[in-house]
PDB file of C-alpha atoms in Angstrom:
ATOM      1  CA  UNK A 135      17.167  15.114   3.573  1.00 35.00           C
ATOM      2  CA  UNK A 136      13.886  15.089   5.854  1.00 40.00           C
ATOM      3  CA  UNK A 137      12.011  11.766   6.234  1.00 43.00           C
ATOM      4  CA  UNK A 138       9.823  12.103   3.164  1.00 46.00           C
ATOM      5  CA  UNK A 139      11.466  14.454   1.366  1.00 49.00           C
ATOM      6  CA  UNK A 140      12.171  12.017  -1.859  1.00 47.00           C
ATOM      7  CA  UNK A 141       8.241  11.505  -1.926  1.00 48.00           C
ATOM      8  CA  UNK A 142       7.747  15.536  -1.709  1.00 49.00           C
ATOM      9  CA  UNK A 143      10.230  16.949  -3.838  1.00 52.00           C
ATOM     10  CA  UNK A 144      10.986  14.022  -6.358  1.00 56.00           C
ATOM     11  CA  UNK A 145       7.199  13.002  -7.429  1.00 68.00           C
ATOM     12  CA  UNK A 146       8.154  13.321 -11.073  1.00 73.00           C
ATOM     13  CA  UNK A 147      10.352  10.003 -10.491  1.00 78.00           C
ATOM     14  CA  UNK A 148       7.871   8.317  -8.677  1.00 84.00           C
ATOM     15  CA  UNK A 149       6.442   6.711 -11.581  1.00 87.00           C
ATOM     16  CA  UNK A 150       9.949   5.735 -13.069  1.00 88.00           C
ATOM     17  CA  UNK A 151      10.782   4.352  -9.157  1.00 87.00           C
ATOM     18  CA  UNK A 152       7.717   1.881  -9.554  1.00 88.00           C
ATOM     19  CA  UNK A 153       8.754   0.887 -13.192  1.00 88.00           C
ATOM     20  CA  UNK A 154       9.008  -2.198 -12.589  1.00 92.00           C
ATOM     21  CA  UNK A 155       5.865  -3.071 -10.930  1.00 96.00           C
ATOM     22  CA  UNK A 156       2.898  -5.126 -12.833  1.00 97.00           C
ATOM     23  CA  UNK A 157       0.086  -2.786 -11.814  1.00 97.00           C
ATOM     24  CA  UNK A 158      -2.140  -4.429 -14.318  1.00 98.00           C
ATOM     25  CA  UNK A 159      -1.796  -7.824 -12.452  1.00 98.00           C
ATOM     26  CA  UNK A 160      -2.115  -6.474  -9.157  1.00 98.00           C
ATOM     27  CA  UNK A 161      -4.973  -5.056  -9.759  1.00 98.00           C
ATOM     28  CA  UNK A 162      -6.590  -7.706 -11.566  1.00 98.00           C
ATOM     29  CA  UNK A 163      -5.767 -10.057  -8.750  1.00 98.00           C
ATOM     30  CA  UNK A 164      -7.367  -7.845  -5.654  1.00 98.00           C
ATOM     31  CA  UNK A 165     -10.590  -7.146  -8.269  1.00 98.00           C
ATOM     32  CA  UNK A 166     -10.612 -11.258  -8.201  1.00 98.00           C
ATOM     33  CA  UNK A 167     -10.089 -11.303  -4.705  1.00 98.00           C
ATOM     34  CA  UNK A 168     -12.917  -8.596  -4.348  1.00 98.00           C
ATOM     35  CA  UNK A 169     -15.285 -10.634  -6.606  1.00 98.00           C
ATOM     36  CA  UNK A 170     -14.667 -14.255  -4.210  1.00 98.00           C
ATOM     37  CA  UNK A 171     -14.757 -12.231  -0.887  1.00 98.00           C
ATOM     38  CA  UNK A 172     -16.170  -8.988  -1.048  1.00 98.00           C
ATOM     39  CA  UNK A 173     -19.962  -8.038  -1.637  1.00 97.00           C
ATOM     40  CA  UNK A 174     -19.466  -7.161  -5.441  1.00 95.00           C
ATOM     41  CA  UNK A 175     -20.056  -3.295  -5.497  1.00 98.00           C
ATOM     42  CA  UNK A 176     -17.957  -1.042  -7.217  1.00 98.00           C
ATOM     43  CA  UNK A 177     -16.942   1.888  -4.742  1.00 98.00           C
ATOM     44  CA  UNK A 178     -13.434   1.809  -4.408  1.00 99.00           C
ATOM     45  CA  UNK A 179     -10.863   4.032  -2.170  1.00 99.00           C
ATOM     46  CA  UNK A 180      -7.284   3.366  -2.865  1.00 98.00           C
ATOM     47  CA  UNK A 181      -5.005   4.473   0.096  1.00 98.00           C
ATOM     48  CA  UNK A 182      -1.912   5.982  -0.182  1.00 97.00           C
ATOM     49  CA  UNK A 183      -2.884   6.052  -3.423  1.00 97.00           C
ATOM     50  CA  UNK A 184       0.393   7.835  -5.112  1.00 94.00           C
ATOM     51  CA  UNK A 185       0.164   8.743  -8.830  1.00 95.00           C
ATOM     52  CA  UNK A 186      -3.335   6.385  -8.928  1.00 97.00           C
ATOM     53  CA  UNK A 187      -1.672   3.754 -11.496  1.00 97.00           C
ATOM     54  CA  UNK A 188      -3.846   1.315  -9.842  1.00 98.00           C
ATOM     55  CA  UNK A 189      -6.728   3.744  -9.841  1.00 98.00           C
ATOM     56  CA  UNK A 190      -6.601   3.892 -13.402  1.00 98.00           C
ATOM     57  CA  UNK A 191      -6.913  -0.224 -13.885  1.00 98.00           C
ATOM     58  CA  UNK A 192      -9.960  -0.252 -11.569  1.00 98.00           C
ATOM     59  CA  UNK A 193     -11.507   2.735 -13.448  1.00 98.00           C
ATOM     60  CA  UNK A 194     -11.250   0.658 -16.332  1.00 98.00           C
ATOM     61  CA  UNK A 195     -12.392  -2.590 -14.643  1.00 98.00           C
ATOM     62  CA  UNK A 196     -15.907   0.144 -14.196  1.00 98.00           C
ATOM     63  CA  UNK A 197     -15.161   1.172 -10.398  1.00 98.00           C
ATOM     64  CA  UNK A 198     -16.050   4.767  -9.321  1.00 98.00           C
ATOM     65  CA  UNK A 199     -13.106   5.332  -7.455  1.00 98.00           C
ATOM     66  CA  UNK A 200     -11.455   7.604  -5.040  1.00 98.00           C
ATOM     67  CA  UNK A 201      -8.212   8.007  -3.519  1.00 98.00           C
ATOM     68  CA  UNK A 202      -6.146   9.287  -0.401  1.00 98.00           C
ATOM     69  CA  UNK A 203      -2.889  10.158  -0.072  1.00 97.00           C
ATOM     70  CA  UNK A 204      -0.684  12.783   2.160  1.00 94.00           C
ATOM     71  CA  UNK A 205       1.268  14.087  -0.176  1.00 92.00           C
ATOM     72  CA  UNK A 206      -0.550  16.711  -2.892  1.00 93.00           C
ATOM     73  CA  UNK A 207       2.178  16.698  -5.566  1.00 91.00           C
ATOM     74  CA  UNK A 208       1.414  12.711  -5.852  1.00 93.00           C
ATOM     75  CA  UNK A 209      -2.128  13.733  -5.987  1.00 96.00           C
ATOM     76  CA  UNK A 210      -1.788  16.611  -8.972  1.00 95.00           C
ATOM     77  CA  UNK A 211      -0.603  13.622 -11.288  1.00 94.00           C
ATOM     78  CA  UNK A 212      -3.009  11.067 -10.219  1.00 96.00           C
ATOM     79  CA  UNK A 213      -5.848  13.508 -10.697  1.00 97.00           C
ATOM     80  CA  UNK A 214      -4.301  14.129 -14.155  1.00 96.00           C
ATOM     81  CA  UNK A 215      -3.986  10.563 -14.489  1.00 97.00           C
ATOM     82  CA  UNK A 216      -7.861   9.470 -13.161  1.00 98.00           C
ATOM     83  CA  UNK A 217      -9.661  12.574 -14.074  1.00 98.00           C
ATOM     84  CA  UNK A 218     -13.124  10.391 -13.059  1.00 97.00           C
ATOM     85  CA  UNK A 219     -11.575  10.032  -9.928  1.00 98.00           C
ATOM     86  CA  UNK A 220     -12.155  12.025  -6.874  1.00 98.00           C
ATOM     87  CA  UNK A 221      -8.739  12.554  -4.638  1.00 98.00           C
ATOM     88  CA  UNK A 222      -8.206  14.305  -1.089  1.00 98.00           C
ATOM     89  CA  UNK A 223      -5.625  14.730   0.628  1.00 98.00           C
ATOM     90  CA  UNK A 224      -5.277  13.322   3.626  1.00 97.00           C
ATOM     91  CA  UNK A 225      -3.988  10.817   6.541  1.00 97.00           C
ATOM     92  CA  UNK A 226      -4.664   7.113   6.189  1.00 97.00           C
ATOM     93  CA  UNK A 227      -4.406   6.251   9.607  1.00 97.00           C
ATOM     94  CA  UNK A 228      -7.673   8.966  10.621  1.00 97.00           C
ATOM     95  CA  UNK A 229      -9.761   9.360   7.769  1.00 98.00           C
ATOM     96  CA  UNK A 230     -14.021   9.985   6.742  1.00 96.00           C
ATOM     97  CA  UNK A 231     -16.011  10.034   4.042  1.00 97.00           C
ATOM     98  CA  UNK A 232     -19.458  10.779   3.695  1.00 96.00           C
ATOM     99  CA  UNK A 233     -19.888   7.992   1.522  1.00 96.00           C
ATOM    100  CA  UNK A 234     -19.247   4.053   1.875  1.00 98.00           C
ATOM    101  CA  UNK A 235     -17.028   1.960  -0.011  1.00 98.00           C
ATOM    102  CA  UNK A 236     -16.956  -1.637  -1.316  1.00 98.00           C
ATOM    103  CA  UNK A 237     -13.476  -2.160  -1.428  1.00 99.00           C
ATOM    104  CA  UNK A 238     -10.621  -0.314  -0.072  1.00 99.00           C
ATOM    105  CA  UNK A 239      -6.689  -1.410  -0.948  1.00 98.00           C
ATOM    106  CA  UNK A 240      -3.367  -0.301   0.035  1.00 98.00           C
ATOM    107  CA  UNK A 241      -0.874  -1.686  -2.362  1.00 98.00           C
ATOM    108  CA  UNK A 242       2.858  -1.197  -2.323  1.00 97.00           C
ATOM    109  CA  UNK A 243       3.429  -2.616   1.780  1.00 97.00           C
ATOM    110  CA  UNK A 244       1.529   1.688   2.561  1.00 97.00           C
ATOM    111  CA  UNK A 245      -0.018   0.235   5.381  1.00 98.00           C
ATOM    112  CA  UNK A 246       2.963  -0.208   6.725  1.00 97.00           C
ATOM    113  CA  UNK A 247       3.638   3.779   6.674  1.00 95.00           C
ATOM    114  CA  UNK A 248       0.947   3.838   9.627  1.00 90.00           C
ATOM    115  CA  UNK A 249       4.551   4.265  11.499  1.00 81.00           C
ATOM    116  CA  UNK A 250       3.320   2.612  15.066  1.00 92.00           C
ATOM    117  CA  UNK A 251       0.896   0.341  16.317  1.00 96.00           C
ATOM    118  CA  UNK A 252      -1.514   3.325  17.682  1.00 96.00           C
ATOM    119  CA  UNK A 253      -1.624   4.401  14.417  1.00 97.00           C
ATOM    120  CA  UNK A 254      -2.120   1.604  12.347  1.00 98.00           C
ATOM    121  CA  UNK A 255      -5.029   0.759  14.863  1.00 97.00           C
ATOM    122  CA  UNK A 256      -6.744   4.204  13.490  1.00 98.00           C
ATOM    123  CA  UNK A 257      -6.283   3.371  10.151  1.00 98.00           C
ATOM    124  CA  UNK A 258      -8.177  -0.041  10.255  1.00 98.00           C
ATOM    125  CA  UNK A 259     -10.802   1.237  12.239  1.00 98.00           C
ATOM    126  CA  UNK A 260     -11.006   3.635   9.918  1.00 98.00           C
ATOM    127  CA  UNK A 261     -11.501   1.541   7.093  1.00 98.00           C
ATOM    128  CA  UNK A 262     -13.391  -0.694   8.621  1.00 98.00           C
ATOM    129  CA  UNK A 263     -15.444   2.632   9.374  1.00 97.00           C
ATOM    130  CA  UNK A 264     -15.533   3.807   5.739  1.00 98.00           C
ATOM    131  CA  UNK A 265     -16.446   0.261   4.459  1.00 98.00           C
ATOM    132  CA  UNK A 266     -20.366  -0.819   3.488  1.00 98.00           C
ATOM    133  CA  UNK A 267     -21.710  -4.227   4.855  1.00 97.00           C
ATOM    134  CA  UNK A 268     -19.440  -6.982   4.070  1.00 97.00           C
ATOM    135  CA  UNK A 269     -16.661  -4.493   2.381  1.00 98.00           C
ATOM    136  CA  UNK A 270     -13.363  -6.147   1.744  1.00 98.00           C
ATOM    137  CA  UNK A 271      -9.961  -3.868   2.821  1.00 98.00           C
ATOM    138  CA  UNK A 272      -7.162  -5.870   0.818  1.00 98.00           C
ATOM    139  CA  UNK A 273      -3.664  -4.864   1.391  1.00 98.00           C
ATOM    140  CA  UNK A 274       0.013  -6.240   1.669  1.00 98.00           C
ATOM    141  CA  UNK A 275       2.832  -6.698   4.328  1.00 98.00           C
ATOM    142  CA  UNK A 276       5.750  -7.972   5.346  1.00 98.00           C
ATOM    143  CA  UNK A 277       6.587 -10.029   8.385  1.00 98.00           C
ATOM    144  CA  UNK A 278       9.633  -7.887  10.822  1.00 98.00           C
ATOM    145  CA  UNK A 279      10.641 -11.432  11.891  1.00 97.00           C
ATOM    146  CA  UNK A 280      11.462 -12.357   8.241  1.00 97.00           C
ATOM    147  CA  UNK A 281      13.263  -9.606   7.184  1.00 98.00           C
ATOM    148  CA  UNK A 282      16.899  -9.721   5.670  1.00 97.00           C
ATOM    149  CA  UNK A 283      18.634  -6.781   5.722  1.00 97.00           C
ATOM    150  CA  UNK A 284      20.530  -7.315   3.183  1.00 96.00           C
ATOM    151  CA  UNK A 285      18.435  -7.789   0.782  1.00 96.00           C
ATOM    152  CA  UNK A 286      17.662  -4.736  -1.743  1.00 95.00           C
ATOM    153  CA  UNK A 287      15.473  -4.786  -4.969  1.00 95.00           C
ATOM    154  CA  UNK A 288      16.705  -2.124  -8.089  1.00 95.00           C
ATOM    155  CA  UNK A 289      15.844  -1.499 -11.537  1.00 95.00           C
ATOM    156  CA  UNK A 290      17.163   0.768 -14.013  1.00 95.00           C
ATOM    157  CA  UNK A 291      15.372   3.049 -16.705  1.00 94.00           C
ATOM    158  CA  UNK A 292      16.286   5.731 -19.405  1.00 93.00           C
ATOM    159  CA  UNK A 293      14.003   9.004 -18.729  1.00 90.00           C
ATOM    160  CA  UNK A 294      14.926  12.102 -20.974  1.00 89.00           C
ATOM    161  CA  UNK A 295      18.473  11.927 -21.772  1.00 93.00           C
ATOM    162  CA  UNK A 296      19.448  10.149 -18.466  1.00 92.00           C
ATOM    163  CA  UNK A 297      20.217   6.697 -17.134  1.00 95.00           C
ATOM    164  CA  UNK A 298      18.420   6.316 -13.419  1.00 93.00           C
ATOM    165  CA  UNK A 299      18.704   3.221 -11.187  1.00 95.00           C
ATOM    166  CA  UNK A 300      16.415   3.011  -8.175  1.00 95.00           C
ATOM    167  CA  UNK A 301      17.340   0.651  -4.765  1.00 96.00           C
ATOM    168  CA  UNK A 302      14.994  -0.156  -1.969  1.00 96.00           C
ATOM    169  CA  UNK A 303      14.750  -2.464   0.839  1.00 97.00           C
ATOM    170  CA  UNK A 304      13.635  -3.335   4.111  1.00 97.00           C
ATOM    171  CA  UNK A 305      15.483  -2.335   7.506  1.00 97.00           C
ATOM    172  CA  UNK A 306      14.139  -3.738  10.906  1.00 97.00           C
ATOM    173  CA  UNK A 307      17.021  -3.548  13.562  1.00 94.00           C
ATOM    174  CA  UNK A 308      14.369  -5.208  16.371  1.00 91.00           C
ATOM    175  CA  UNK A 309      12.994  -5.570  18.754  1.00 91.00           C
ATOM    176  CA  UNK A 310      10.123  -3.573  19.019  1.00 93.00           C
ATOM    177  CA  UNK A 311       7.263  -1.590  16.760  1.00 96.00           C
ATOM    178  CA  UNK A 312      10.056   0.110  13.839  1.00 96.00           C
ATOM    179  CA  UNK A 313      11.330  -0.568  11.124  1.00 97.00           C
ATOM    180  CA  UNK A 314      12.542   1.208   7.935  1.00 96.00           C
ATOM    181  CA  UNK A 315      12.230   1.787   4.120  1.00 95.00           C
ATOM    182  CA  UNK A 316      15.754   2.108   2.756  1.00 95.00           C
ATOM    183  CA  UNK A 317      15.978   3.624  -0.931  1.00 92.00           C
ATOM    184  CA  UNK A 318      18.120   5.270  -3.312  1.00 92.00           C
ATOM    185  CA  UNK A 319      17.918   7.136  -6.611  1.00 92.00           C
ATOM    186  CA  UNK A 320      21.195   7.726  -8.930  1.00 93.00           C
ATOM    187  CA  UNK A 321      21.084   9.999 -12.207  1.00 91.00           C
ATOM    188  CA  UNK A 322      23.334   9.675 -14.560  1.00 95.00           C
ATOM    189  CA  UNK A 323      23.779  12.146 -17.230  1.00 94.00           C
ATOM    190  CA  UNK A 324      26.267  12.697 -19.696  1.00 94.00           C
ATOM    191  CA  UNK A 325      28.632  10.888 -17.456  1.00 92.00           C
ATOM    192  CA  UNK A 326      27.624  13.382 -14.234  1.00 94.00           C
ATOM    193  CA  UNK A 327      26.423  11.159 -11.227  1.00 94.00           C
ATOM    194  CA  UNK A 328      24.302  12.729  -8.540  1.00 92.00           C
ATOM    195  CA  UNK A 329      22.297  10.381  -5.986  1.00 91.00           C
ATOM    196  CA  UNK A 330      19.336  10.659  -3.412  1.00 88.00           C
ATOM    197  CA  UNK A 331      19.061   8.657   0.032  1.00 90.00           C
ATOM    198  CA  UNK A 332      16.484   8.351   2.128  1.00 88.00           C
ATOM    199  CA  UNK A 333      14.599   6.393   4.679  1.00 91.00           C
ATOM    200  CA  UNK A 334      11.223   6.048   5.442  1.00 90.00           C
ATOM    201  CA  UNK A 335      10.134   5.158   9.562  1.00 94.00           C
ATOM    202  CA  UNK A 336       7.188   2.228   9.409  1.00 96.00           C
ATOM    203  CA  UNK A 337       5.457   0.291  11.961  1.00 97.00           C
ATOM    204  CA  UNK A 338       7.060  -3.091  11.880  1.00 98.00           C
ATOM    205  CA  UNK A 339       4.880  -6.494  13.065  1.00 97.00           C
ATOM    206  CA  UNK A 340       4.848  -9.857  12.681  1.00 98.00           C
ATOM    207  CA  UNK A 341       1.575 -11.320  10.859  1.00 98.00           C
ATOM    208  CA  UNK A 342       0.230 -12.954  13.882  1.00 98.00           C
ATOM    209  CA  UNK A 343       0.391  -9.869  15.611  1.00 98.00           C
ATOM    210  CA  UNK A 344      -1.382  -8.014  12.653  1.00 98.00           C
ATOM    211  CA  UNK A 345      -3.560 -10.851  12.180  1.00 98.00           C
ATOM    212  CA  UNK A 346      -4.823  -9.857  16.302  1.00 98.00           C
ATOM    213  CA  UNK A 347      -5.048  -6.228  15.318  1.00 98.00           C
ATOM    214  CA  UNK A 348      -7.427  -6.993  12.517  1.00 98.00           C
ATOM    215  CA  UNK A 349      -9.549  -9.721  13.490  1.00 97.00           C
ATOM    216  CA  UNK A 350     -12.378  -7.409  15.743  1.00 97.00           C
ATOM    217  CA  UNK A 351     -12.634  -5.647  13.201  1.00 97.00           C
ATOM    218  CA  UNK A 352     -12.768  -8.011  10.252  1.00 98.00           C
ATOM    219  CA  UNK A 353     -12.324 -11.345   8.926  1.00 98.00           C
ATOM    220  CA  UNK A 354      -9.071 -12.583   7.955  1.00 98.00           C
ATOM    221  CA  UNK A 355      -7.766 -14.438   5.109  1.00 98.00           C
ATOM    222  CA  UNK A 356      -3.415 -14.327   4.106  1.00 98.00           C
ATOM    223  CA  UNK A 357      -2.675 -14.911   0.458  1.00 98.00           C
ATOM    224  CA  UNK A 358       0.935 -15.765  -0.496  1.00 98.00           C
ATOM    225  CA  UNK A 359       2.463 -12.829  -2.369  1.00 98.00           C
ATOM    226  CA  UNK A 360       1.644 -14.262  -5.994  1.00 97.00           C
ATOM    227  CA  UNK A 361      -0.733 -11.785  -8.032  1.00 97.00           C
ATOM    228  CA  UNK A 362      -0.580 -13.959 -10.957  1.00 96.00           C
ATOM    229  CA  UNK A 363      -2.471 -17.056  -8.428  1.00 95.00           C
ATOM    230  CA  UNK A 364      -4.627 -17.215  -5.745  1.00 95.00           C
ATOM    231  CA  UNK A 365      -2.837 -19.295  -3.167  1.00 97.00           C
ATOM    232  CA  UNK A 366      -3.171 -19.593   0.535  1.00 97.00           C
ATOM    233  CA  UNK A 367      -0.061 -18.079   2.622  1.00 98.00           C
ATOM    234  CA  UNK A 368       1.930 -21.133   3.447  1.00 96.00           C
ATOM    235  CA  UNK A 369       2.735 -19.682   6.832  1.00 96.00           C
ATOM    236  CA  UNK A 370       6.047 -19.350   5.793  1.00 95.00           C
ATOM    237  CA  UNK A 371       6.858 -16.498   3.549  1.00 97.00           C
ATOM    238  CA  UNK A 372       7.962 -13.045   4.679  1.00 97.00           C
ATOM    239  CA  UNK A 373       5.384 -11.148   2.269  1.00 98.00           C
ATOM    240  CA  UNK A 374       1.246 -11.858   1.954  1.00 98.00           C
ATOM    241  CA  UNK A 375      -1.846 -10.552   0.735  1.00 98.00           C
ATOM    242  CA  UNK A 376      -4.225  -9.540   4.044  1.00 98.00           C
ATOM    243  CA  UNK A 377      -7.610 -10.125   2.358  1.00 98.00           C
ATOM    244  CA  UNK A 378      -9.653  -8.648   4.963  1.00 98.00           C
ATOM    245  CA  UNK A 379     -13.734  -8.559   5.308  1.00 98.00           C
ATOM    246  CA  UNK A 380     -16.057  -6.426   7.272  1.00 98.00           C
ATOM    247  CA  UNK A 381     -17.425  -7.613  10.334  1.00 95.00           C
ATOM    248  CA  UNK A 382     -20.757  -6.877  11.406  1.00 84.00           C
ATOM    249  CA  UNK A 383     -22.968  -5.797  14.429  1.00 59.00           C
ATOM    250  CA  UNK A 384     -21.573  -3.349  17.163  1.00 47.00           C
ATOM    251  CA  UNK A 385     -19.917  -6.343  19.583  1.00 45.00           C
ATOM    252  CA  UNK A 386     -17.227  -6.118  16.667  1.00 48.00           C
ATOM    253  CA  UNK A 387     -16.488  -2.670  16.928  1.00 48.00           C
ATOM    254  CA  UNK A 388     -17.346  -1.889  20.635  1.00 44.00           C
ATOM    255  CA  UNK A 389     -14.486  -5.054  21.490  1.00 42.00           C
ATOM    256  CA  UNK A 390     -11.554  -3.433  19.143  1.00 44.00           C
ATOM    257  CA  UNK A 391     -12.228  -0.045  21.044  1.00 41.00           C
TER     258      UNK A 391
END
């Protein structure tokens, strides 16, 4: 199976992979985080935006929003989904509007599809590009020096006669700029077992390192990875919240280039 072929060809199960996943509270959280940190305008660009379950929550919060994503089958439901909404398709690590945004999120550890460090360099600079004056970019990641690879995270659901149970978790081997997005998808039906693997290249960093990669471009605050309170990132944890605002004035820009 080719690198993103469960994203291509298996978008109907996307929504029953993420099952398990409070998109209300997410989304409530980074709208809180937008409202302490942000500049309080309501232009919102959701990258790698999937299906647009979070779309839908900031629609209803009374965002005009817009979203990005590579893959158009993901985009077909979300548009069905958001119908307000605007989607393109396109890459998240070289993108352009002609209009600004107040706040732009990647949720679900996307930013970490960037898949090396050149790359993840285009996609902040092009959010912080795409952003207005004092725009937030909000996102979360996970540290490569506190990964266990061991560790997997799975849920099961009924869906139309049959019994699936989804696995994913993180792979980084070290050292160096990879690391990997293991899942897995078993149907069951009627006794009859069938199963999907795949794995997913991603940049790998630790936060420090991100933390350098961001800050000419923006401001930097870490959140720990609690959507249901706003904590400071103990400097411990392997996941956080990258609350992230706009910097101003060219020396900003003209230093990350």
């Amino acid at each position: 199976m080719s690198t993103n072929a469960l994203y291509t060809d298996l978008s109907g199960y996307y929504d029953l992979m993420c099952a398990d996943i409070d998109y209300p509270a997410q989304s409530h959280a980074v709208k809180r985080l937008h409202q302490l940190f942000g500049n309080g305008g309501l232009r919102h660009l959701d990258l790698a935006c999937g299906t647009g379950p979070h779309i839908r929550h900031f629609q209803d919060f009374g965002f005009q929003c817009a979203g990005l994503d590579i893959h158009q089958p993901m985009l077909d439901k979300a548009q069905q989904r958001c119908p307000e909404a605007m989607f393109s398709v396109g890459d998240m690590c070289d993108f352009q509007f002609d209009t600004s945004f107040d706040l732009i999120t990647c949720f679900l550890y996307s930013i970490h599809y960037s898949q090396g460090l050149d790359k993840l360099r285009g996609c902040i600079a092009s959010a912080h590009r795409a952003l207005s004056d004092n725009g937030l970019f909000c996102f979360n990641a996970v540290d490569k020096t506190r990964i266990n690879n061991a560790l997997y995270v799975g849920h099961s659901v009924q869906h139309e006669g049959s019994e699936f149970t989804f696995r994913s978790g993180w792979h980084y081997v070290g050292p160096g700029e990879r690391q990997s997005l293991r899942l897995s998808i078993h149907r069951s039906t009627n006794g009859v077992g069938e199963s999907w693997h795949d794995e997913h290249p991603m940049v790998a960093l630790s936060f420090p390192e991100l933390v350098r990669l961001l800050e000419p471009w923006f401001e930097v605050t870490l959140f720990e990875h609690d959507y249901e309170r706003i904590v400071p990132w103990d400097g411990e944890s392997g996941n956080a919240i990258f609350v992230c605002v706009k910097r101003q004035g060219p020396d900003s820009v003209g230093e990350a280039r």
